[in-house]
mmCIF file of N, CA, C and O in Angstrom:
data_model
loop_
_atom_site.group_PDB
_atom_site.id
_atom_site.type_symbol
_atom_site.label_atom_id
_atom_site.label_comp_id
_atom_site.label_asym_id
_atom_site.label_seq_id
_atom_site.Cartn_x
_atom_site.Cartn_y
_atom_site.Cartn_z
ATOM 1 N N MET A 244 -33.891 -31.499 4.927
ATOM 2 C CA MET A 244 -33.919 -29.541 5.399
ATOM 3 C C MET A 244 -33.902 -29.890 6.881
ATOM 4 O O MET A 244 -34.530 -30.594 7.755
ATOM 5 N N LYS A 245 -33.008 -29.176 7.099
ATOM 6 C CA LYS A 245 -32.152 -28.301 8.262
ATOM 7 C C LYS A 245 -33.015 -27.297 8.468
ATOM 8 O O LYS A 245 -32.360 -26.214 7.337
ATOM 9 N N VAL A 246 -33.159 -27.157 10.110
ATOM 10 C CA VAL A 246 -33.262 -25.403 9.825
ATOM 11 C C VAL A 246 -32.312 -25.169 11.065
ATOM 12 O O VAL A 246 -32.242 -25.708 12.249
ATOM 13 N N GLU A 247 -32.069 -23.683 11.070
ATOM 14 C CA GLU A 247 -30.654 -22.680 11.773
ATOM 15 C C GLU A 247 -31.143 -22.837 13.263
ATOM 16 O O GLU A 247 -31.244 -22.019 12.504
ATOM 17 N N LEU A 248 -31.299 -22.201 14.250
ATOM 18 C CA LEU A 248 -31.623 -21.057 14.039
ATOM 19 C C LEU A 248 -30.289 -20.184 14.464
ATOM 20 O O LEU A 248 -29.842 -20.506 15.333
ATOM 21 N N LEU A 249 -30.587 -19.130 14.439
ATOM 22 C CA LEU A 249 -29.182 -17.975 14.587
ATOM 23 C C LEU A 249 -29.693 -16.917 15.288
ATOM 24 O O LEU A 249 -28.346 -16.451 16.559
ATOM 25 N N ASP A 250 -30.348 -16.174 14.785
ATOM 26 C CA ASP A 250 -30.305 -15.116 15.566
ATOM 27 C C ASP A 250 -29.114 -13.537 15.695
ATOM 28 O O ASP A 250 -28.937 -13.427 16.962
ATOM 29 N N GLU A 251 -28.471 -13.756 14.578
ATOM 30 C CA GLU A 251 -27.480 -13.185 14.345
ATOM 31 C C GLU A 251 -27.306 -11.257 13.755
ATOM 32 O O GLU A 251 -27.889 -11.472 13.510
ATOM 33 N N PRO A 252 -27.417 -10.257 14.283
ATOM 34 C CA PRO A 252 -26.789 -8.940 14.117
ATOM 35 C C PRO A 252 -25.519 -9.276 13.252
ATOM 36 O O PRO A 252 -25.534 -9.339 12.333
ATOM 37 N N VAL A 253 -26.666 -8.098 11.636
ATOM 38 C CA VAL A 253 -26.316 -8.965 10.415
ATOM 39 C C VAL A 253 -26.189 -6.915 9.527
ATOM 40 O O VAL A 253 -26.596 -5.999 10.061
ATOM 41 N N ALA A 254 -25.249 -6.562 8.912
ATOM 42 C CA ALA A 254 -24.920 -6.134 8.364
ATOM 43 C C ALA A 254 -26.585 -5.976 6.861
ATOM 44 O O ALA A 254 -25.508 -7.135 6.647
ATOM 45 N N CYS A 255 -26.601 -4.950 6.913
ATOM 46 C CA CYS A 255 -27.507 -5.002 5.478
ATOM 47 C C CYS A 255 -28.377 -4.798 4.322
ATOM 48 O O CYS A 255 -28.057 -2.819 5.309
ATOM 49 N N ARG A 256 -27.607 -4.825 3.451
ATOM 50 C CA ARG A 256 -28.223 -3.586 1.831
ATOM 51 C C ARG A 256 -29.988 -3.752 1.714
ATOM 52 O O ARG A 256 -30.521 -4.600 1.404
ATOM 53 N N ALA A 257 -30.328 -2.730 1.800
ATOM 54 C CA ALA A 257 -32.440 -2.978 1.445
ATOM 55 C C ALA A 257 -32.427 -1.914 0.615
ATOM 56 O O ALA A 257 -31.972 -0.868 0.586
ATOM 57 N N GLU A 258 -33.823 -1.976 -0.040
ATOM 58 C CA GLU A 258 -34.327 -1.202 -0.732
ATOM 59 C C GLU A 258 -35.809 -0.210 -0.023
ATOM 60 O O GLU A 258 -36.880 -1.580 0.420
ATOM 61 N N PHE A 259 -35.714 0.470 0.154
ATOM 62 C CA PHE A 259 -36.552 1.524 0.859
ATOM 63 C C PHE A 259 -37.565 2.317 -0.685
ATOM 64 O O PHE A 259 -37.126 3.456 -0.689
ATOM 65 N N SER A 260 -38.657 1.977 -0.836
ATOM 66 C CA SER A 260 -38.908 2.557 -1.960
ATOM 67 C C SER A 260 -40.902 2.138 -1.764
ATOM 68 O O SER A 260 -41.439 1.158 -1.730
ATOM 69 N N ALA A 261 -41.138 3.299 -2.295
ATOM 70 C CA ALA A 261 -43.284 3.159 -1.955
ATOM 71 C C ALA A 261 -43.770 2.504 -0.915
ATOM 72 O O ALA A 261 -44.589 1.694 -1.441
ATOM 73 N N GLY A 262 -41.952 2.382 0.370
ATOM 74 C CA GLY A 262 -43.158 2.687 1.847
ATOM 75 C C GLY A 262 -43.556 0.782 1.656
ATOM 76 O O GLY A 262 -44.110 0.701 3.251
ATOM 77 N N ARG A 263 -42.670 0.749 1.097
ATOM 78 C CA ARG A 263 -42.352 -0.902 0.950
ATOM 79 C C ARG A 263 -40.472 -1.104 1.330
ATOM 80 O O ARG A 263 -39.568 -0.359 0.895
ATOM 81 N N VAL A 264 -39.893 -1.766 1.799
ATOM 82 C CA VAL A 264 -38.846 -2.381 1.929
ATOM 83 C C VAL A 264 -37.685 -3.874 1.448
ATOM 84 O O VAL A 264 -38.914 -4.586 1.869
ATOM 85 N N THR A 265 -37.036 -3.417 0.976
ATOM 86 C CA THR A 265 -37.319 -5.488 0.350
ATOM 87 C C THR A 265 -35.149 -5.169 0.354
ATOM 88 O O THR A 265 -33.757 -4.340 0.354
ATOM 89 N N PRO A 266 -35.047 -6.511 1.245
ATOM 90 C CA PRO A 266 -33.468 -6.890 1.445
ATOM 91 C C PRO A 266 -32.764 -7.890 0.407
ATOM 92 O O PRO A 266 -33.549 -7.964 -0.552
ATOM 93 N N LEU A 267 -31.189 -6.377 -0.027
ATOM 94 C CA LEU A 267 -31.018 -6.592 -1.200
ATOM 95 C C LEU A 267 -30.170 -8.038 -0.527
ATOM 96 O O LEU A 267 -28.986 -9.015 -2.083
ATOM 97 N N ALA A 268 -29.478 -8.059 0.074
ATOM 98 C CA ALA A 268 -27.648 -8.150 0.691
ATOM 99 C C ALA A 268 -27.450 -8.547 1.882
ATOM 100 O O ALA A 268 -28.313 -7.796 2.291
ATOM 101 N N PHE A 269 -27.104 -8.807 2.645
ATOM 102 C CA PHE A 269 -25.935 -9.026 4.055
ATOM 103 C C PHE A 269 -25.217 -9.452 4.556
ATOM 104 O O PHE A 269 -24.643 -10.416 3.435
ATOM 105 N N THR A 270 -24.723 -9.279 5.228
ATOM 106 C CA THR A 270 -22.932 -10.047 5.439
ATOM 107 C C THR A 270 -22.949 -10.358 6.138
ATOM 108 O O THR A 270 -23.274 -10.225 7.791
ATOM 109 N N ARG A 271 -22.368 -11.998 6.541
ATOM 110 C CA ARG A 271 -22.937 -12.344 7.401
ATOM 111 C C ARG A 271 -20.558 -13.241 7.304
ATOM 112 O O ARG A 271 -20.590 -14.223 6.738
ATOM 113 N N GLY A 272 -20.128 -13.397 8.524
ATOM 114 C CA GLY A 272 -19.123 -14.190 8.487
ATOM 115 C C GLY A 272 -17.998 -14.076 7.559
ATOM 116 O O GLY A 272 -17.383 -14.454 6.951
ATOM 117 N N GLY A 273 -17.848 -12.922 7.595
ATOM 118 C CA GLY A 273 -17.475 -11.363 7.137
ATOM 119 C C GLY A 273 -16.933 -12.003 4.869
ATOM 120 O O GLY A 273 -16.089 -11.318 4.122
ATOM 121 N N ARG A 274 -18.370 -12.193 4.489
ATOM 122 C CA ARG A 274 -19.231 -12.823 3.604
ATOM 123 C C ARG A 274 -20.195 -11.477 2.946
ATOM 124 O O ARG A 274 -21.371 -12.439 4.009
ATOM 125 N N GLU A 275 -20.612 -11.342 2.002
ATOM 126 C CA GLU A 275 -21.658 -11.068 0.989
ATOM 127 C C GLU A 275 -22.187 -11.842 0.990
ATOM 128 O O GLU A 275 -22.089 -12.534 -0.001
ATOM 129 N N ILE A 276 -23.988 -12.329 1.654
ATOM 130 C CA ILE A 276 -25.011 -12.819 0.508
ATOM 131 C C ILE A 276 -25.626 -12.826 -0.166
ATOM 132 O O ILE A 276 -26.722 -10.719 0.403
ATOM 133 N N VAL A 277 -25.622 -12.147 -1.375
ATOM 134 C CA VAL A 277 -27.259 -11.839 -2.109
ATOM 135 C C VAL A 277 -28.666 -12.406 -1.881
ATOM 136 O O VAL A 277 -28.669 -13.719 -2.396
ATOM 137 N N VAL A 278 -29.947 -11.556 -1.592
ATOM 138 C CA VAL A 278 -30.111 -11.878 -2.154
ATOM 139 C C VAL A 278 -31.363 -11.997 -3.187
ATOM 140 O O VAL A 278 -30.929 -11.546 -3.979
ATOM 141 N N THR A 279 -31.013 -13.741 -3.639
ATOM 142 C CA THR A 279 -32.708 -13.548 -5.662
ATOM 143 C C THR A 279 -33.402 -13.335 -5.195
ATOM 144 O O THR A 279 -34.305 -13.180 -6.739
ATOM 145 N N GLN A 280 -34.398 -14.126 -3.811
ATOM 146 C CA GLN A 280 -35.613 -13.908 -4.365
ATOM 147 C C GLN A 280 -36.515 -13.726 -2.497
ATOM 148 O O GLN A 280 -35.673 -14.198 -2.139
ATOM 149 N N VAL A 281 -36.854 -12.468 -2.493
ATOM 150 C CA VAL A 281 -37.634 -12.493 -1.010
ATOM 151 C C VAL A 281 -39.339 -13.612 -1.551
ATOM 152 O O VAL A 281 -40.054 -13.367 -2.568
ATOM 153 N N HIS A 282 -39.492 -14.948 -1.492
ATOM 154 C CA HIS A 282 -40.219 -15.386 -0.762
ATOM 155 C C HIS A 282 -41.334 -15.148 -0.483
ATOM 156 O O HIS A 282 -42.251 -15.623 -0.272
ATOM 157 N N ALA A 283 -41.918 -14.599 0.902
ATOM 158 C CA ALA A 283 -42.881 -13.463 1.642
ATOM 159 C C ALA A 283 -42.048 -12.886 2.286
ATOM 160 O O ALA A 283 -40.470 -12.587 3.004
ATOM 161 N N ARG A 284 -42.886 -12.143 2.953
ATOM 162 C CA ARG A 284 -43.087 -11.334 4.515
ATOM 163 C C ARG A 284 -43.599 -10.569 5.272
ATOM 164 O O ARG A 284 -45.224 -11.040 5.132
ATOM 165 N N TRP A 285 -43.668 -10.931 5.629
ATOM 166 C CA TRP A 285 -44.612 -10.433 7.502
ATOM 167 C C TRP A 285 -44.506 -9.464 8.483
ATOM 168 O O TRP A 285 -42.920 -8.688 8.476
ATOM 169 N N VAL A 286 -45.341 -8.632 9.253
ATOM 170 C CA VAL A 286 -45.309 -8.259 9.812
ATOM 171 C C VAL A 286 -46.082 -7.654 11.755
ATOM 172 O O VAL A 286 -46.581 -8.390 11.467
ATOM 173 N N ASP A 287 -45.010 -7.770 12.936
ATOM 174 C CA ASP A 287 -44.452 -8.569 13.738
ATOM 175 C C ASP A 287 -44.787 -7.118 14.501
ATOM 176 O O ASP A 287 -44.225 -6.656 14.629
ATOM 177 N N ARG A 288 -46.315 -7.105 15.112
ATOM 178 C CA ARG A 288 -47.067 -6.001 15.364
ATOM 179 C C ARG A 288 -47.138 -6.234 17.004
ATOM 180 O O ARG A 288 -47.958 -5.345 17.639
ATOM 181 N N ALA A 289 -46.496 -6.780 17.649
ATOM 182 C CA ALA A 289 -46.950 -7.370 19.156
ATOM 183 C C ALA A 289 -46.547 -6.758 19.844
ATOM 184 O O ALA A 289 -46.734 -7.026 21.630
ATOM 185 N N GLY A 290 -45.141 -5.588 20.176
ATOM 186 C CA GLY A 290 -44.776 -5.098 20.547
ATOM 187 C C GLY A 290 -44.548 -3.871 20.145
ATOM 188 O O GLY A 290 -45.809 -3.542 19.785
ATOM 189 N N ARG A 291 -43.809 -3.142 21.517
ATOM 190 C CA ARG A 291 -44.073 -1.203 20.334
ATOM 191 C C ARG A 291 -43.634 -1.834 19.575
ATOM 192 O O ARG A 291 -44.568 0.136 18.895
ATOM 193 N N HIS A 292 -42.678 -1.680 18.354
ATOM 194 C CA HIS A 292 -42.209 -1.299 17.377
ATOM 195 C C HIS A 292 -42.348 -2.593 16.369
ATOM 196 O O HIS A 292 -42.182 -3.428 17.069
ATOM 197 N N PRO A 293 -42.736 -2.263 15.346
ATOM 198 C CA PRO A 293 -42.990 -3.921 14.515
ATOM 199 C C PRO A 293 -41.062 -4.161 14.450
ATOM 200 O O PRO A 293 -41.289 -3.729 14.388
ATOM 201 N N ARG A 294 -41.676 -5.453 13.868
ATOM 202 C CA ARG A 294 -40.697 -6.097 13.290
ATOM 203 C C ARG A 294 -40.569 -7.173 12.087
ATOM 204 O O ARG A 294 -42.340 -8.203 11.497
ATOM 205 N N PHE A 295 -40.066 -6.394 11.332
ATOM 206 C CA PHE A 295 -40.527 -7.397 9.328
ATOM 207 C C PHE A 295 -39.327 -8.172 9.007
ATOM 208 O O PHE A 295 -38.650 -7.862 9.547
ATOM 209 N N HIS A 296 -40.750 -9.356 9.200
ATOM 210 C CA HIS A 296 -39.135 -10.367 9.264
ATOM 211 C C HIS A 296 -39.705 -10.809 7.575
ATOM 212 O O HIS A 296 -40.617 -10.371 6.437
ATOM 213 N N PHE A 297 -38.697 -11.255 6.777
ATOM 214 C CA PHE A 297 -38.491 -11.791 5.370
ATOM 215 C C PHE A 297 -38.054 -12.653 5.327
ATOM 216 O O PHE A 297 -36.709 -13.052 6.366
ATOM 217 N N SER A 298 -38.354 -14.230 4.342
ATOM 218 C CA SER A 298 -38.011 -15.235 4.406
ATOM 219 C C SER A 298 -36.904 -14.673 2.612
ATOM 220 O O SER A 298 -37.538 -14.853 1.865
ATOM 221 N N ALA A 299 -36.009 -14.672 2.333
ATOM 222 C CA ALA A 299 -35.284 -14.956 1.610
ATOM 223 C C ALA A 299 -34.660 -16.009 0.996
ATOM 224 O O ALA A 299 -33.543 -16.861 1.477
ATOM 225 N N GLY A 300 -34.187 -16.110 0.086
ATOM 226 C CA GLY A 300 -33.690 -17.116 -1.124
ATOM 227 C C GLY A 300 -32.387 -16.438 -1.147
ATOM 228 O O GLY A 300 -32.854 -15.365 -1.329
ATOM 229 N N THR A 301 -31.553 -17.836 -1.738
ATOM 230 C CA THR A 301 -29.508 -16.900 -1.690
ATOM 231 C C THR A 301 -29.396 -17.819 -2.869
ATOM 232 O O THR A 301 -29.764 -18.515 -3.528
ATOM 233 N N GLU A 302 -28.531 -16.876 -3.551
ATOM 234 C CA GLU A 302 -27.319 -17.687 -4.730
ATOM 235 C C GLU A 302 -27.540 -19.080 -4.292
ATOM 236 O O GLU A 302 -26.893 -19.609 -4.871
ATOM 237 N N GLY A 303 -26.336 -19.114 -2.995
ATOM 238 C CA GLY A 303 -26.584 -20.556 -2.886
ATOM 239 C C GLY A 303 -27.129 -21.783 -2.897
ATOM 240 O O GLY A 303 -27.278 -22.785 -1.729
ATOM 241 N N GLY A 304 -28.475 -21.113 -2.529
ATOM 242 C CA GLY A 304 -30.047 -21.931 -3.027
ATOM 243 C C GLY A 304 -30.488 -21.835 -0.942
ATOM 244 O O GLY A 304 -31.169 -22.627 -0.847
ATOM 245 N N GLU A 305 -29.125 -20.541 -0.237
ATOM 246 C CA GLU A 305 -30.203 -21.971 1.243
ATOM 247 C C GLU A 305 -31.269 -20.102 1.322
ATOM 248 O O GLU A 305 -31.636 -19.435 0.349
ATOM 249 N N ILE A 306 -32.304 -20.651 1.935
ATOM 250 C CA ILE A 306 -33.371 -19.478 3.228
ATOM 251 C C ILE A 306 -32.566 -19.257 4.064
ATOM 252 O O ILE A 306 -33.106 -19.835 4.772
ATOM 253 N N PHE A 307 -33.063 -17.640 4.019
ATOM 254 C CA PHE A 307 -32.666 -17.132 5.792
ATOM 255 C C PHE A 307 -33.766 -17.061 5.604
ATOM 256 O O PHE A 307 -34.295 -15.878 4.860
ATOM 257 N N GLU A 308 -34.318 -16.470 6.933
ATOM 258 C CA GLU A 308 -35.327 -15.049 8.008
ATOM 259 C C GLU A 308 -34.667 -14.397 8.697
ATOM 260 O O GLU A 308 -34.119 -14.169 9.374
ATOM 261 N N LEU A 309 -34.889 -13.061 7.466
ATOM 262 C CA LEU A 309 -34.686 -11.614 7.868
ATOM 263 C C LEU A 309 -35.248 -11.853 9.078
ATOM 264 O O LEU A 309 -36.625 -11.186 8.318
ATOM 265 N N ARG A 310 -34.732 -10.399 9.788
ATOM 266 C CA ARG A 310 -36.206 -9.316 10.365
ATOM 267 C C ARG A 310 -35.152 -8.147 10.856
ATOM 268 O O ARG A 310 -33.660 -7.613 10.834
ATOM 269 N N LEU A 311 -35.609 -6.902 9.815
ATOM 270 C CA LEU A 311 -35.320 -5.798 10.701
ATOM 271 C C LEU A 311 -36.446 -5.032 11.665
ATOM 272 O O LEU A 311 -38.098 -5.044 11.883
ATOM 273 N N ASP A 312 -36.104 -4.827 12.386
ATOM 274 C CA ASP A 312 -36.505 -3.971 14.220
ATOM 275 C C ASP A 312 -36.468 -2.824 13.331
ATOM 276 O O ASP A 312 -35.477 -1.791 13.751
ATOM 277 N N ALA A 313 -38.005 -2.163 13.733
ATOM 278 C CA ALA A 313 -38.219 -0.790 13.523
ATOM 279 C C ALA A 313 -37.561 0.384 14.965
ATOM 280 O O ALA A 313 -37.736 1.344 14.393
ATOM 281 N N ALA A 314 -37.027 -0.685 15.885
ATOM 282 C CA ALA A 314 -37.127 0.182 17.330
ATOM 283 C C ALA A 314 -35.740 0.758 16.470
ATOM 284 O O ALA A 314 -35.402 2.160 17.337
ATOM 285 N N ASP A 315 -34.199 0.235 16.911
ATOM 286 C CA ASP A 315 -33.200 0.515 16.108
ATOM 287 C C ASP A 315 -32.988 0.853 14.831
ATOM 288 O O ASP A 315 -32.484 0.062 14.562
ATOM 289 N N MET A 316 -32.974 -0.021 13.857
ATOM 290 C CA MET A 316 -33.604 -0.375 12.497
ATOM 291 C C MET A 316 -32.407 -1.339 12.090
ATOM 292 O O MET A 316 -31.065 -1.348 11.512
ATOM 293 N N GLN A 317 -32.468 -2.208 13.672
ATOM 294 C CA GLN A 317 -31.155 -3.139 12.977
ATOM 295 C C GLN A 317 -31.551 -4.130 12.732
ATOM 296 O O GLN A 317 -33.064 -5.665 12.860
ATOM 297 N N TRP A 318 -31.286 -4.687 11.731
ATOM 298 C CA TRP A 318 -31.178 -5.818 10.902
ATOM 299 C C TRP A 318 -30.541 -7.381 11.635
ATOM 300 O O TRP A 318 -29.780 -7.196 12.248
ATOM 301 N N ARG A 319 -31.053 -8.615 10.976
ATOM 302 C CA ARG A 319 -31.144 -10.051 12.151
ATOM 303 C C ARG A 319 -31.329 -10.927 11.491
ATOM 304 O O ARG A 319 -32.237 -10.859 10.741
ATOM 305 N N VAL A 320 -30.376 -12.440 11.174
ATOM 306 C CA VAL A 320 -30.361 -13.373 10.779
ATOM 307 C C VAL A 320 -31.365 -13.980 11.984
ATOM 308 O O VAL A 320 -30.338 -14.762 12.252
ATOM 309 N N GLN A 321 -33.416 -14.680 12.231
ATOM 310 C CA GLN A 321 -32.945 -15.198 12.407
ATOM 311 C C GLN A 321 -32.658 -16.725 12.451
ATOM 312 O O GLN A 321 -32.667 -17.270 13.384
ATOM 313 N N ALA A 322 -32.753 -17.389 11.337
ATOM 314 C CA ALA A 322 -32.645 -18.712 11.110
ATOM 315 C C ALA A 322 -32.438 -19.201 9.715
ATOM 316 O O ALA A 322 -32.477 -17.651 8.393
ATOM 317 N N VAL A 323 -31.860 -20.168 9.082
ATOM 318 C CA VAL A 323 -31.465 -20.749 7.753
ATOM 319 C C VAL A 323 -31.924 -22.258 7.607
ATOM 320 O O VAL A 323 -31.858 -22.885 8.578
ATOM 321 N N LEU A 324 -32.574 -22.243 6.789
ATOM 322 C CA LEU A 324 -32.834 -23.565 5.765
ATOM 323 C C LEU A 324 -32.053 -23.810 5.468
ATOM 324 O O LEU A 324 -31.556 -23.054 4.543
ATOM 325 N N ILE A 325 -31.382 -25.160 6.011
ATOM 326 C CA ILE A 325 -30.472 -25.734 4.736
ATOM 327 C C ILE A 325 -30.781 -26.757 4.020
ATOM 328 O O ILE A 325 -31.669 -28.118 5.145
ATOM 329 N N GLU A 326 -30.776 -27.275 2.981
ATOM 330 C CA GLU A 326 -31.195 -28.211 1.950
ATOM 331 C C GLU A 326 -29.893 -30.133 2.534
ATOM 332 O O GLU A 326 -29.274 -29.605 2.570
#
């Protein structure tokens, strides 16, 4: 397996329900990538505003680390794990 660090801003569709956010799909390189499973989620509270992280499995079999910055509500793809 190979980890590729990206740190790219992306547009993301997400569900906000019962105080919880779940990414559903995001656009990268002009293509929509559908999230099929959220494997893990964690919050980084080290800064002034929390950052919400997600390990997201996709239809193509990749696993992406997505991040939502609470300060500006910007989504980013932090990394991708490729087999």
